[in-house]
Short mmCIF file of C-alpha atoms and ligand atoms in Angstrom, two decimals:
data_model
loop_
_atom_site.label_atom_id
_atom_site.label_comp_id
_atom_site.label_asym_id
_atom_site.label_seq_id
_atom_site.Cartn_x
_atom_site.Cartn_y
_atom_site.Cartn_z
CA MET A 18 69.57 -23.06 -120.70
CA ASP A 19 70.73 -19.48 -121.64
CA ASP A 20 69.53 -20.12 -125.20
CA ILE A 21 65.94 -20.68 -124.03
CA LEU A 22 66.00 -17.69 -121.84
CA LYS A 23 67.33 -15.53 -124.69
CA PHE A 24 64.63 -16.95 -127.00
CA LEU A 25 62.03 -15.90 -124.38
CA ASP A 26 63.40 -12.44 -124.28
CA LYS A 27 63.11 -12.20 -128.11
CA ILE A 28 59.50 -13.44 -127.95
CA GLU A 29 58.72 -10.97 -125.37
CA GLN A 30 60.03 -8.12 -127.48
CA GLU A 31 58.26 -9.31 -130.49
CA ALA A 32 54.89 -9.58 -128.72
CA ILE A 33 55.23 -6.07 -127.03
CA THR A 34 56.03 -4.47 -130.26
CA ALA A 35 53.06 -6.26 -132.08
CA LEU A 36 50.72 -5.10 -129.16
CA GLY A 37 52.04 -1.51 -129.41
CA GLN A 38 51.25 -1.54 -133.17
CA SER A 39 47.78 -3.14 -132.89
CA ALA A 40 45.07 -0.74 -134.05
CA ASP A 41 41.92 -2.41 -132.33
CA LYS A 42 40.59 -5.04 -129.94
CA ALA A 43 40.51 -7.73 -132.67
CA ALA A 44 44.18 -7.23 -133.38
CA VAL A 45 44.98 -7.35 -129.61
CA ASP A 46 43.00 -10.54 -129.30
CA ALA A 47 44.80 -12.20 -132.36
CA ILE A 48 48.22 -11.39 -130.81
CA LEU A 49 47.28 -12.75 -127.40
CA VAL A 50 45.96 -16.09 -129.09
CA SER A 51 49.11 -16.26 -131.22
CA TYR A 52 51.29 -16.19 -128.12
CA LEU A 53 49.24 -17.49 -125.18
CA GLY A 54 46.69 -19.62 -126.98
CA ARG A 55 46.44 -23.28 -126.86
CA LYS A 56 48.49 -23.55 -129.92
CA GLY A 57 50.47 -20.38 -129.33
CA LYS A 58 54.20 -19.82 -129.22
CA LEU A 59 54.47 -20.17 -125.34
CA ALA A 60 52.50 -23.40 -125.34
CA ASP A 61 55.07 -24.76 -127.77
CA ILE A 62 57.77 -23.89 -125.42
CA SER A 63 55.87 -25.34 -122.33
CA LYS A 64 55.65 -28.53 -124.33
CA GLY A 65 59.35 -28.77 -124.98
CA MET A 66 60.12 -28.41 -121.21
CA GLY A 67 60.87 -32.07 -121.16
CA GLN A 68 63.90 -31.45 -123.04
CA VAL A 69 65.12 -28.81 -120.53
CA ALA A 70 67.55 -30.01 -118.04
CA PRO A 71 65.70 -30.78 -114.79
CA GLU A 72 67.63 -28.35 -112.59
CA THR A 73 66.97 -25.40 -114.80
CA ARG A 74 63.35 -26.17 -115.44
CA PRO A 75 62.00 -24.14 -112.30
CA GLN A 76 63.77 -21.05 -113.65
CA VAL A 77 62.43 -21.37 -117.22
CA GLY A 78 58.94 -22.10 -115.82
CA ALA A 79 59.06 -18.98 -113.63
CA ARG A 80 60.25 -16.88 -116.69
CA LEU A 81 57.36 -18.40 -118.74
CA ASN A 82 54.86 -17.44 -116.12
CA GLN A 83 56.20 -13.88 -115.85
CA LEU A 84 56.06 -13.66 -119.61
CA LYS A 85 52.35 -14.53 -119.68
CA THR A 86 51.58 -12.02 -117.01
CA LYS A 87 53.38 -9.37 -118.81
CA LEU A 88 51.75 -10.06 -122.08
CA THR A 89 48.27 -10.10 -120.59
CA ASP A 90 49.05 -6.85 -118.64
CA SER A 91 50.31 -5.08 -121.88
CA ALA A 92 47.32 -6.28 -123.84
CA GLU A 93 45.04 -4.83 -121.24
CA LYS A 94 47.03 -1.60 -121.16
CA ARG A 95 46.91 -1.34 -124.93
CA LEU A 96 43.04 -1.89 -125.06
CA ASN A 97 42.75 0.80 -122.55
CA ASP A 98 44.84 3.27 -124.52
CA LEU A 99 42.83 2.50 -127.68
CA THR A 100 39.58 3.02 -125.95
CA VAL A 101 40.72 6.40 -124.52
CA SER A 102 41.61 7.54 -128.10
CA GLY A 103 38.36 6.09 -129.37
CA ALA A 104 39.79 3.64 -131.81
CA ALA A 105 38.78 0.53 -130.19
CA ASP A 106 35.15 1.76 -129.99
CA GLN A 107 33.56 -0.15 -132.85
CA SER A 108 30.09 1.05 -131.90
CA PHE A 109 30.98 4.44 -133.02
CA ASP A 110 28.61 5.62 -135.82
CA TYR A 111 30.76 7.44 -138.31
CA SER A 112 27.60 8.68 -140.09
CA LEU A 113 26.65 10.93 -137.15
CA PRO A 114 26.93 14.60 -137.92
CA GLY A 115 30.08 16.18 -136.50
CA ARG A 116 30.11 18.32 -133.37
CA ARG A 117 30.33 21.92 -134.18
CA ARG A 118 33.27 23.73 -132.65
CA LEU A 119 32.65 27.15 -131.21
CA VAL A 120 34.48 29.64 -133.19
CA GLY A 121 35.24 33.13 -131.60
CA ARG A 122 34.15 36.12 -133.39
CA LYS A 123 34.45 39.77 -133.13
CA HIS A 124 32.25 41.78 -130.81
CA PRO A 125 29.62 43.84 -132.82
CA LEU A 126 31.04 47.02 -131.54
CA LEU A 127 34.40 46.10 -132.89
CA GLN A 128 32.93 45.01 -136.16
CA THR A 129 31.31 48.45 -136.44
CA VAL A 130 34.73 50.18 -135.45
CA ASP A 131 36.37 47.95 -138.34
CA GLU A 132 33.70 49.23 -140.77
CA ILE A 133 34.22 52.95 -139.76
CA VAL A 134 37.94 52.50 -140.15
CA ARG A 135 37.64 50.91 -143.52
CA ILE A 136 35.33 53.72 -144.83
CA PHE A 137 37.57 56.67 -143.51
CA ARG A 138 40.80 54.77 -144.81
CA GLY A 139 39.10 55.09 -148.12
CA MET A 140 38.96 58.83 -147.70
CA GLY A 141 42.67 59.04 -146.74
CA PHE A 142 42.42 58.91 -142.94
CA SER A 143 44.79 56.88 -140.94
CA VAL A 144 44.16 55.53 -137.48
CA ALA A 145 45.43 57.25 -134.27
CA SER A 146 44.99 56.24 -130.54
CA GLY A 147 45.59 57.27 -127.06
CA PRO A 148 45.23 55.98 -123.53
CA ASP A 149 42.03 55.39 -121.75
CA ILE A 150 43.51 56.92 -118.62
CA GLU A 151 44.12 60.59 -119.25
CA THR A 152 45.07 63.85 -117.49
CA ASP A 153 42.85 66.93 -117.15
CA PHE A 154 45.12 68.51 -119.72
CA TYR A 155 44.22 66.18 -122.51
CA ASN A 156 40.65 65.69 -121.63
CA PHE A 157 39.69 69.29 -120.85
CA ASP A 158 42.50 72.08 -120.74
CA ALA A 159 44.10 71.60 -124.17
CA LEU A 160 40.50 71.29 -125.48
CA ASN A 161 39.60 74.88 -124.34
CA THR A 162 37.27 73.44 -121.66
CA PRO A 163 37.04 75.97 -118.85
CA GLU A 164 37.77 75.02 -115.18
CA ASP A 165 34.24 75.46 -114.25
CA HIS A 166 32.75 73.60 -117.15
CA PRO A 167 29.99 71.13 -116.04
CA ALA A 168 31.62 68.17 -117.95
CA ARG A 169 34.52 68.28 -115.45
CA ASP A 170 32.18 67.69 -112.66
CA LEU A 171 32.71 64.63 -110.53
CA SER A 172 29.18 63.39 -111.35
CA ASP A 173 30.16 63.17 -115.10
CA THR A 174 33.84 62.28 -114.98
CA PHE A 175 35.45 59.27 -113.32
CA TYR A 176 38.47 60.61 -111.55
CA ILE A 177 41.26 58.38 -110.47
CA GLU A 178 43.00 60.99 -108.53
CA LYS A 179 43.31 64.83 -108.85
CA GLY A 180 44.16 65.63 -112.40
CA VAL A 181 43.82 61.90 -113.52
CA LEU A 182 40.82 60.56 -115.09
CA LEU A 183 39.07 58.11 -117.48
CA ARG A 184 38.78 59.97 -120.73
CA THR A 185 35.17 61.25 -121.29
CA HIS A 186 35.64 61.47 -125.05
CA THR A 187 38.07 60.54 -127.77
CA SER A 188 38.82 64.19 -128.40
CA THR A 189 41.83 63.64 -126.28
CA VAL A 190 43.52 62.04 -129.32
CA GLN A 191 43.08 65.17 -131.26
CA ILE A 192 45.58 66.74 -128.84
CA ARG A 193 48.00 63.91 -128.77
CA THR A 194 48.09 63.61 -132.44
CA MET A 195 48.64 67.30 -133.15
CA GLN A 196 51.42 67.31 -130.44
CA SER A 197 53.24 64.56 -132.16
CA LYS A 198 53.15 65.68 -135.84
CA LYS A 199 52.93 68.74 -138.05
CA PRO A 200 49.97 69.34 -140.47
CA PRO A 201 48.57 67.84 -142.63
CA VAL A 202 46.96 65.54 -140.16
CA ARG A 203 44.09 63.39 -141.06
CA VAL A 204 43.19 60.74 -138.49
CA ILE A 205 40.30 58.82 -137.00
CA ALA A 206 40.70 57.53 -133.44
CA PRO A 207 38.30 54.93 -132.31
CA GLY A 208 38.25 54.01 -128.64
CA ARG A 209 36.57 53.50 -125.23
CA CYS A 210 35.33 56.39 -123.17
CA TYR A 211 33.77 56.57 -119.78
CA ARG A 212 31.16 58.87 -118.04
CA SER A 213 29.56 58.25 -114.74
CA ASP A 214 26.15 57.50 -116.22
CA ALA A 215 23.80 54.92 -114.86
CA PHE A 216 23.08 52.05 -117.17
CA ASP A 217 19.79 52.30 -118.96
CA ALA A 218 18.53 51.35 -122.49
CA SER A 219 20.54 54.17 -124.08
CA HIS A 220 23.30 54.94 -121.59
CA SER A 221 26.27 53.03 -120.41
CA PRO A 222 29.14 54.20 -118.16
CA VAL A 223 31.57 52.81 -120.84
CA PHE A 224 31.01 53.35 -124.41
CA TYR A 225 32.92 53.69 -127.70
CA GLN A 226 33.54 56.82 -129.70
CA CYS A 227 35.32 57.46 -132.98
CA GLU A 228 37.01 60.84 -133.29
CA GLY A 229 37.88 62.43 -136.66
CA LEU A 230 40.35 65.15 -137.31
CA PHE A 231 41.55 66.84 -140.39
CA VAL A 232 43.86 69.76 -140.27
CA ASP A 233 45.61 71.36 -143.22
CA ASN A 234 45.68 74.62 -145.18
CA GLY A 235 42.27 75.71 -146.07
CA VAL A 236 40.17 72.99 -144.64
CA THR A 237 36.50 74.08 -144.57
CA PHE A 238 33.23 73.35 -142.84
CA GLY A 239 31.98 72.24 -146.27
CA ASP A 240 34.87 69.53 -146.29
CA MET A 241 33.66 68.25 -142.99
CA LYS A 242 30.05 67.90 -144.23
CA GLY A 243 31.27 66.12 -147.23
CA ALA A 244 33.24 63.55 -145.16
CA ILE A 245 30.42 62.83 -142.84
CA ILE A 246 27.77 62.62 -145.63
CA THR A 247 30.07 60.22 -147.62
CA PHE A 248 30.70 58.05 -144.55
CA ALA A 249 26.77 57.95 -143.71
CA LYS A 250 25.97 56.90 -147.31
CA GLU A 251 28.84 54.14 -147.41
CA LEU A 252 27.55 52.81 -144.11
CA PHE A 253 23.87 52.93 -144.42
CA GLY A 254 23.15 53.18 -148.20
CA PRO A 255 22.57 56.15 -150.68
CA ARG A 256 19.27 57.18 -149.39
CA ILE A 257 20.48 58.37 -145.97
CA LYS A 258 20.26 62.01 -145.15
CA VAL A 259 22.51 63.92 -142.72
CA ARG A 260 21.37 66.97 -140.83
CA PHE A 261 23.60 69.48 -139.06
CA ARG A 262 22.29 71.49 -136.15
CA PRO A 263 24.14 74.52 -134.70
CA HIS A 264 25.57 73.57 -131.22
CA PHE A 265 28.39 74.49 -128.97
CA PHE A 266 31.66 72.66 -128.05
CA PRO A 267 34.48 74.56 -126.33
CA PHE A 268 36.91 72.89 -128.73
CA THR A 269 35.26 73.73 -132.01
CA GLU A 270 33.95 76.91 -133.49
CA PRO A 271 31.51 76.92 -135.21
CA SER A 272 30.14 73.70 -133.92
CA ALA A 273 27.26 71.39 -134.95
CA GLU A 274 25.55 68.38 -133.81
CA TYR A 275 24.62 66.02 -136.61
CA ASP A 276 21.81 63.51 -137.12
CA PHE A 277 21.17 60.71 -139.64
CA SER A 278 17.63 60.17 -141.08
CA CYS A 279 16.31 57.20 -139.21
CA ILE A 280 17.48 54.14 -141.06
CA LEU A 281 14.52 52.11 -139.57
CA CYS A 282 11.51 54.19 -140.82
CA GLY A 283 13.40 56.18 -143.56
CA GLY A 284 12.59 59.40 -141.86
CA LYS A 285 8.84 58.97 -141.55
CA GLY A 286 9.01 58.55 -137.77
CA CYS A 287 9.02 55.36 -135.50
CA ARG A 288 9.78 54.42 -132.03
CA VAL A 289 13.49 54.22 -132.57
CA CYS A 290 13.78 57.85 -133.82
CA LYS A 291 11.06 58.89 -131.26
CA TYR A 292 8.74 59.82 -134.14
CA ASN A 293 10.85 62.70 -135.41
CA GLY A 294 12.63 60.88 -138.20
CA TRP A 295 16.25 61.78 -137.11
CA LEU A 296 18.84 59.97 -134.97
CA GLU A 297 21.48 61.92 -133.16
CA ILE A 298 25.00 60.69 -133.91
CA SER A 299 27.36 63.07 -132.30
CA GLY A 300 29.13 66.56 -132.58
CA ALA A 301 31.46 68.20 -135.09
CA GLY A 302 32.90 71.48 -135.93
CA MET A 303 35.96 73.64 -136.99
CA VAL A 304 38.92 73.24 -134.59
CA ASP A 305 39.00 76.10 -132.18
CA PRO A 306 42.08 78.45 -132.68
CA GLU A 307 42.59 78.04 -128.81
CA VAL A 308 43.14 74.33 -129.40
CA PHE A 309 45.68 75.03 -132.20
CA LYS A 310 47.49 77.26 -129.79
CA ALA A 311 47.57 74.52 -127.04
CA VAL A 312 49.39 72.21 -129.43
CA GLY A 313 51.57 74.88 -130.96
CA TYR A 314 49.93 75.02 -134.46
CA ASP A 315 49.53 78.48 -135.94
CA PRO A 316 45.74 79.28 -136.34
CA GLU A 317 46.65 81.91 -138.97
CA ILE A 318 48.02 79.22 -141.22
CA TYR A 319 45.90 76.17 -140.52
CA THR A 320 42.29 75.34 -140.32
CA GLY A 321 40.66 71.85 -139.65
CA TYR A 322 37.59 70.10 -138.63
CA ALA A 323 37.00 67.65 -135.95
CA PHE A 324 34.00 65.25 -135.39
CA GLY A 325 32.91 62.62 -132.83
CA MET A 326 30.88 59.52 -133.48
CA GLY A 327 28.85 57.49 -131.19
CA VAL A 328 29.89 53.85 -132.11
CA ASP A 329 27.44 52.32 -129.95
CA ARG A 330 24.57 54.24 -131.47
CA ILE A 331 25.80 53.29 -134.98
CA THR A 332 26.22 49.52 -133.93
CA MET A 333 22.66 49.58 -132.55
CA LEU A 334 21.29 50.96 -135.76
CA ARG A 335 23.25 48.68 -137.93
CA TYR A 336 22.20 45.57 -136.10
CA ARG A 337 18.78 46.92 -134.80
CA ILE A 338 19.71 46.42 -131.19
CA GLY A 339 17.22 48.14 -128.84
CA ASP A 340 19.23 48.18 -125.62
CA ILE A 341 22.82 49.46 -125.23
CA ARG A 342 23.28 47.09 -122.23
CA LEU A 343 23.23 44.16 -124.58
CA LEU A 344 26.57 45.32 -125.85
CA TYR A 345 28.12 45.14 -122.38
CA ASP A 346 26.45 42.15 -120.92
CA ASN A 347 28.75 39.65 -122.74
CA ASP A 348 25.90 37.20 -123.00
CA ILE A 349 27.30 34.50 -125.42
CA ARG A 350 23.75 33.93 -126.70
CA PHE A 351 23.59 37.52 -127.83
CA LEU A 352 27.13 37.77 -129.19
CA ARG A 353 26.83 34.63 -131.14
CA GLN A 354 24.38 36.22 -133.48
CA PHE A 355 26.96 38.53 -135.10
N1 LIG B 423 33.76 65.19 -127.94
C1 LIG B 423 32.52 65.58 -128.30
C2 LIG B 423 31.54 64.62 -127.43
O1 LIG B 423 31.94 63.72 -126.78
C3 LIG B 423 32.14 65.28 -129.78
C4 LIG B 423 32.81 66.11 -130.65
C5 LIG B 423 34.03 65.78 -131.25
C6 LIG B 423 32.49 67.49 -130.96
C7 LIG B 423 34.79 66.51 -132.11
C8 LIG B 423 33.14 68.29 -131.73
C9 LIG B 423 34.38 67.87 -132.42
O2 LIG B 423 30.46 64.90 -127.21
#
């Protein structure tokens, strides 16, 4: 009697293993037939019951029934697994086009930052950075911006508490960089800036700038023009023109604002350049001696230039985006295009 029960154990193991390895519904069916079918292995055993001693027949019978249920259940479970994994679905049409997976991509602003960094790296600049949350000292004092300067006004600057604010420009990184190393210094510093402007087509309370700073012996205004013109031509092509207009910044002297000739109309005048042919990019100038004093550089030995750059503006020009808000809405339908 033990023999026959052992034999049934073996059959069970065999059948379960076979089911586990079956790859589709046809294979599962074939296994069921070979064990449970009319001419299957279990039927053979049932037929041989006559040779089993009468007193052990009930036990063997019960075991046979249990085995049948077990195999049917396992087969069902296997079919279920195969369907979940898709393998049993023979109606699947393998010639259908695949489903495209959404691939993440860089935000257009950061693509522009990458491009700016690439171009200035080529001119020997390295990348510096500073925190978005700054103190009065880095955002204003060290940059020679007087106590009563309108830029400090609560209406322009987001203050977190007295003396602590969200930086309004990346010029803060000029100070941090010069504090941390001796000249020569040649860095660009891309980053987020904040001003309490209301959103409209050309203003956003958060925006990107890229600062440039070069300090060494004998750096001139001409060097600065050269760097900015080279940058403009690399980014927008050899036909672009750059114009410098006198301006005032507390931290540079002399100072300028600079414009690129309109890349959309080539300078002839269009809606984007408001029909004057030029697009304002940002400010620049020679580092003011007061700034050098604030960071412990000797203005008798060193000169340097600094410039800012509106990354949003440049991004909008590169991709012909008409409204800055698109850059901050995070609408996937917009972002997918870049
Ligand atoms: N920080 C100035 C701004 O935000 C731009 C600037 C940078 C001007 C460096 C001169 C030198 O408008």
